[in-house]
Tab-separated table of C-alpha atoms in Angstrom:
chain	number	residue	atom	x	y	z
A	1	UNK	CA	5.885	6.036	-22.455
A	2	UNK	CA	8.764	7.604	-24.213
A	3	UNK	CA	12.054	7.436	-22.289
A	4	UNK	CA	12.673	10.527	-20.118
A	5	UNK	CA	15.310	11.745	-17.892
A	6	UNK	CA	13.554	11.110	-14.327
A	7	UNK	CA	15.347	12.376	-11.104
A	8	UNK	CA	12.843	11.772	-8.576
A	9	UNK	CA	11.066	8.193	-8.063
A	10	UNK	CA	7.979	7.988	-5.994
A	11	UNK	CA	6.774	4.539	-4.951
A	12	UNK	CA	3.698	3.106	-3.143
A	13	UNK	CA	4.439	0.877	-0.320
A	14	UNK	CA	1.972	-1.715	0.145
A	15	UNK	CA	1.982	-4.465	-2.463
A	16	UNK	CA	4.466	-2.553	-4.596
A	17	UNK	CA	7.631	-2.993	-2.345
A	18	UNK	CA	6.398	-4.554	0.917
A	19	UNK	CA	4.443	-7.889	0.353
A	20	UNK	CA	1.011	-6.769	2.060
A	21	UNK	CA	-0.890	-9.845	1.114
A	22	UNK	CA	1.454	-12.327	2.839
A	23	UNK	CA	2.403	-9.941	5.526
A	24	UNK	CA	-1.154	-9.103	6.470
A	25	UNK	CA	-2.081	-12.844	6.487
A	26	UNK	CA	0.685	-13.808	8.882
A	27	UNK	CA	-0.126	-10.833	11.169
A	28	UNK	CA	-3.775	-11.755	11.309
A	29	UNK	CA	-2.851	-15.379	11.896
A	30	UNK	CA	-0.812	-14.150	15.027
A	31	UNK	CA	-3.820	-12.476	16.122
A	32	UNK	CA	-6.262	-15.291	15.495
A	33	UNK	CA	-3.987	-17.487	17.840
A	34	UNK	CA	-3.533	-14.828	20.365
A	35	UNK	CA	-7.130	-14.108	20.940
A	36	UNK	CA	-7.989	-18.034	20.572
A	37	UNK	CA	-10.461	-17.268	17.938
A	38	UNK	CA	-10.573	-21.031	16.714
A	39	UNK	CA	-12.976	-21.556	19.743
A	40	UNK	CA	-15.602	-19.400	17.706
A	41	UNK	CA	-14.344	-19.842	14.064
A	42	UNK	CA	-12.595	-23.223	13.067
A	43	UNK	CA	-11.423	-21.904	9.927
A	44	UNK	CA	-8.764	-19.138	9.926
A	45	UNK	CA	-9.001	-18.965	6.041
A	46	UNK	CA	-12.562	-18.030	6.174
A	47	UNK	CA	-12.103	-15.366	8.798
A	48	UNK	CA	-9.181	-13.829	7.025
A	49	UNK	CA	-11.205	-13.838	3.629
A	50	UNK	CA	-14.193	-12.363	5.171
A	51	UNK	CA	-12.160	-9.561	6.784
A	52	UNK	CA	-10.303	-8.839	3.634
A	53	UNK	CA	-13.502	-8.413	1.663
A	54	UNK	CA	-14.850	-6.250	4.174
A	55	UNK	CA	-11.655	-4.252	4.903
A	56	UNK	CA	-11.430	-3.565	1.018
A	57	UNK	CA	-14.874	-1.931	0.806
A	58	UNK	CA	-14.295	0.158	4.003
A	59	UNK	CA	-11.028	1.474	2.772
A	60	UNK	CA	-12.608	2.530	-0.621
A	61	UNK	CA	-15.122	4.462	1.467
A	62	UNK	CA	-12.298	5.996	3.491
A	63	UNK	CA	-10.468	6.986	0.546
A	64	UNK	CA	-13.668	8.767	-0.927
A	65	UNK	CA	-13.907	10.718	2.361
A	66	UNK	CA	-17.100	8.963	3.415
A	67	UNK	CA	-15.481	7.154	6.364
A	68	UNK	CA	-13.185	8.308	9.076
A	69	UNK	CA	-10.266	6.439	10.509
A	70	UNK	CA	-11.801	5.461	13.669
A	71	UNK	CA	-14.946	3.951	12.115
A	72	UNK	CA	-12.987	2.086	9.571
A	73	UNK	CA	-10.603	0.315	12.228
A	74	UNK	CA	-13.698	-0.651	14.344
A	75	UNK	CA	-15.982	-1.588	11.506
A	76	UNK	CA	-13.691	-3.695	9.577
A	77	UNK	CA	-13.504	-6.359	12.635
A	78	UNK	CA	-16.869	-5.692	14.030
A	79	UNK	CA	-18.426	-6.487	10.652
A	80	UNK	CA	-16.281	-9.572	10.261
A	81	UNK	CA	-17.538	-10.684	13.782
A	82	UNK	CA	-21.170	-10.122	12.815
A	83	UNK	CA	-20.963	-11.898	9.561
A	84	UNK	CA	-19.304	-15.026	11.159
A	85	UNK	CA	-21.563	-15.008	14.287
A	86	UNK	CA	-18.463	-14.345	16.438
A	87	UNK	CA	-19.162	-12.654	19.909
A	88	UNK	CA	-17.086	-11.645	23.085
A	89	UNK	CA	-14.199	-9.871	21.348
A	90	UNK	CA	-13.309	-6.150	21.396
A	91	UNK	CA	-12.982	-5.269	17.711
A	92	UNK	CA	-10.441	-2.373	18.568
A	93	UNK	CA	-8.327	-4.823	20.725
A	94	UNK	CA	-8.081	-6.942	17.884
A	95	UNK	CA	-7.144	-4.097	15.445
A	96	UNK	CA	-4.594	-2.828	17.885
A	97	UNK	CA	-2.864	-6.257	17.963
A	98	UNK	CA	-2.936	-6.814	14.364
A	99	UNK	CA	-1.510	-3.396	13.550
A	100	UNK	CA	1.376	-4.091	15.984
A	101	UNK	CA	2.146	-7.254	14.514
A	102	UNK	CA	2.295	-5.913	10.829
A	103	UNK	CA	5.532	-4.344	10.709
A	104	UNK	CA	7.254	-7.478	12.168
A	105	UNK	CA	6.315	-9.295	9.028
A	106	UNK	CA	9.153	-8.472	6.756
A	107	UNK	CA	8.286	-10.082	3.350
A	108	UNK	CA	9.053	-7.829	0.393
A	109	UNK	CA	7.795	-8.107	-3.218
A	110	UNK	CA	10.249	-10.122	-5.494
A	111	UNK	CA	13.018	-7.691	-6.835
A	112	UNK	CA	12.724	-5.040	-4.226
A	113	UNK	CA	16.116	-6.085	-2.479
A	114	UNK	CA	17.783	-5.711	-5.816
A	115	UNK	CA	16.044	-2.729	-7.312
A	116	UNK	CA	16.319	-0.100	-4.411
A	117	UNK	CA	20.145	-0.045	-4.170
A	118	UNK	CA	20.342	-0.318	-7.976
A	119	UNK	CA	18.352	2.834	-8.575
A	120	UNK	CA	20.221	4.509	-5.534
A	121	UNK	CA	23.502	3.836	-7.281
A	122	UNK	CA	22.169	5.366	-10.441
A	123	UNK	CA	21.583	8.697	-8.629
A	124	UNK	CA	17.673	8.560	-8.310
A	125	UNK	CA	16.196	10.154	-5.360
A	126	UNK	CA	13.599	7.946	-3.967
A	127	UNK	CA	10.405	8.540	-1.912
A	128	UNK	CA	7.257	6.733	-0.735
A	129	UNK	CA	3.668	7.913	-1.197
A	130	UNK	CA	1.227	5.880	0.669
A	131	UNK	CA	-2.248	5.664	2.040
A	132	UNK	CA	-1.468	3.472	5.101
A	133	UNK	CA	-1.767	4.360	8.709
A	134	UNK	CA	1.209	6.398	10.068
A	135	UNK	CA	1.572	4.175	13.152
A	136	UNK	CA	2.783	1.288	11.076
A	137	UNK	CA	4.214	2.510	7.638
A	138	UNK	CA	7.328	3.820	8.949
A	139	UNK	CA	7.976	0.794	10.893
A	140	UNK	CA	7.392	-1.332	7.986
A	141	UNK	CA	10.072	0.264	6.008
A	142	UNK	CA	12.466	0.127	9.035
A	143	UNK	CA	12.065	-3.336	10.056
A	144	UNK	CA	12.119	-4.592	6.388
A	145	UNK	CA	15.454	-2.936	6.248
A	146	UNK	CA	14.620	-0.522	3.419
A	147	UNK	CA	13.967	2.795	5.008
A	148	UNK	CA	17.609	3.881	4.268
A	149	UNK	CA	16.692	4.149	0.590
A	150	UNK	CA	14.174	6.880	0.762
A	151	UNK	CA	14.733	10.480	1.255
A	152	UNK	CA	11.105	11.080	2.493
A	153	UNK	CA	7.945	9.092	3.228
A	154	UNK	CA	4.551	10.965	2.391
A	155	UNK	CA	1.645	9.375	4.333
A	156	UNK	CA	-1.927	10.521	3.427
A	157	UNK	CA	-2.888	10.640	7.053
A	158	UNK	CA	-0.347	13.213	7.691
A	159	UNK	CA	-1.137	15.299	4.568
A	160	UNK	CA	-4.840	15.075	4.902
A	161	UNK	CA	-5.366	13.727	1.478
A	162	UNK	CA	-5.286	10.173	0.055
A	163	UNK	CA	-4.366	8.774	-3.506
A	164	UNK	CA	-5.712	9.266	-6.023
A	165	UNK	CA	-6.242	12.927	-5.028
A	166	UNK	CA	-4.123	15.496	-6.762
A	167	UNK	CA	-3.323	17.087	-3.554
A	168	UNK	CA	-1.080	14.194	-2.071
A	169	UNK	CA	0.959	14.234	-5.283
A	170	UNK	CA	1.320	17.925	-5.525
A	171	UNK	CA	2.383	18.067	-1.749
A	172	UNK	CA	5.103	15.263	-2.335
A	173	UNK	CA	6.529	16.920	-5.392
A	174	UNK	CA	6.777	20.287	-3.908
A	175	UNK	CA	8.307	18.765	-0.708
A	176	UNK	CA	10.918	17.024	-2.712
A	177	UNK	CA	11.872	20.336	-4.673
A	178	UNK	CA	11.197	18.473	-7.754
A	179	UNK	CA	9.674	19.190	-11.063
A	180	UNK	CA	6.809	17.338	-12.125
A	181	UNK	CA	8.134	16.380	-15.469
A	182	UNK	CA	11.163	14.635	-13.634
A	183	UNK	CA	9.092	12.668	-11.491
A	184	UNK	CA	7.710	9.190	-11.857
A	185	UNK	CA	5.133	7.368	-9.784
A	186	UNK	CA	5.376	3.604	-9.323
A	187	UNK	CA	2.636	1.529	-7.913
A	188	UNK	CA	0.344	-1.483	-8.230
A	189	UNK	CA	-3.164	0.060	-7.580
A	190	UNK	CA	-4.461	1.273	-10.919
A	191	UNK	CA	-6.797	3.700	-9.446
A	192	UNK	CA	-4.946	5.118	-6.502
A	193	UNK	CA	-1.459	5.258	-8.032
A	194	UNK	CA	-1.786	5.307	-11.674
A	195	UNK	CA	-5.051	7.344	-12.358
A	196	UNK	CA	-4.072	9.612	-9.429
A	197	UNK	CA	-0.503	10.418	-10.608
A	198	UNK	CA	-1.536	10.801	-14.287
A	199	UNK	CA	-4.540	12.913	-13.351
A	200	UNK	CA	-2.078	15.143	-11.509
A	201	UNK	CA	0.244	15.260	-14.410
A	202	UNK	CA	2.942	12.909	-13.370
A	203	UNK	CA	4.408	10.078	-15.443
A	204	UNK	CA	3.496	6.473	-13.955
A	205	UNK	CA	4.678	2.949	-13.980
A	206	UNK	CA	2.006	0.212	-13.294
A	207	UNK	CA	3.447	-2.746	-11.482
A	208	UNK	CA	0.638	-5.205	-13.110
A	209	UNK	CA	1.221	-8.160	-10.605
A	210	UNK	CA	-2.004	-9.788	-11.779
A	211	UNK	CA	-1.388	-9.475	-15.510
A	212	UNK	CA	-4.855	-7.721	-15.917
A	213	UNK	CA	-5.996	-5.852	-19.063
A	214	UNK	CA	-6.696	-2.488	-17.558
A	215	UNK	CA	-4.343	-0.750	-19.878
A	216	UNK	CA	-6.595	-1.954	-22.735
A	217	UNK	CA	-9.674	-0.719	-20.887
A	218	UNK	CA	-8.724	2.596	-19.535
A	219	UNK	CA	-8.145	5.646	-21.628
A	220	UNK	CA	-4.973	7.317	-20.345
A	221	UNK	CA	-2.135	9.033	-22.298
A	222	UNK	CA	0.254	6.385	-23.342
A	223	UNK	CA	3.120	8.719	-23.364
A	224	UNK	CA	2.807	9.220	-19.602
A	225	UNK	CA	2.436	5.478	-18.804
A	226	UNK	CA	4.641	2.244	-18.634
A	227	UNK	CA	3.286	-1.272	-17.684
A	228	UNK	CA	5.564	-4.016	-16.205
A	229	UNK	CA	4.606	-7.247	-14.615
A	230	UNK	CA	7.737	-7.140	-12.049
A	231	UNK	CA	9.981	-4.882	-10.284
A	232	UNK	CA	12.818	-6.275	-12.006
A	233	UNK	CA	11.526	-5.047	-15.424
A	234	UNK	CA	11.763	-1.425	-14.194
A	235	UNK	CA	15.443	-1.833	-13.315
A	236	UNK	CA	15.701	-2.625	-17.143
A	237	UNK	CA	13.746	0.744	-18.015
A	238	UNK	CA	15.398	3.262	-15.647
């Protein structure tokens, strides 16, 4: 990517700034204990890994518009119960408890606490674009102490469009009163964040936590794309 003068930086939240993997596991462990699920499933790790696999598949269907939210939140637990032969639990009760616990887990991705004040000090305007549920995303930002850095938070549920659809990026850019050429999307999800932003015509930074080779397998305009392996590397670029 050729160095450009960006003014507006749009961040994904989960697994880009907020440590979704560890926070989700801790919230689920609290739910596992609260509902005494060890009586039916002796391995929390097995329960969590089963849930994560099913949840990922359902979220993919949700992003494609093939599944509505109420079915996603029910099925991700009911299908987990079915696969592990667990009976006697209300999937919605477990989902509600899990979502209440989520924002209270405050781990951030390495470099987040250093990067955000640095960017603000440089005069950048910061925003969030997220596909997460509205009832938890604002709380995550607030309880983790990073909400103060962001001018606006754009949540797919409010906008009625999910990443990678161009509608959510267009809505965010217009609402920020920004020019597309001065905007940069920063995220860890290749399909939702990177392909979505570049498909809309916005430059993007791929936070490649897993050090995969996606950039070598995908055909995208190199002039619009930067890859870094950690948030700290982004600070060196901007």
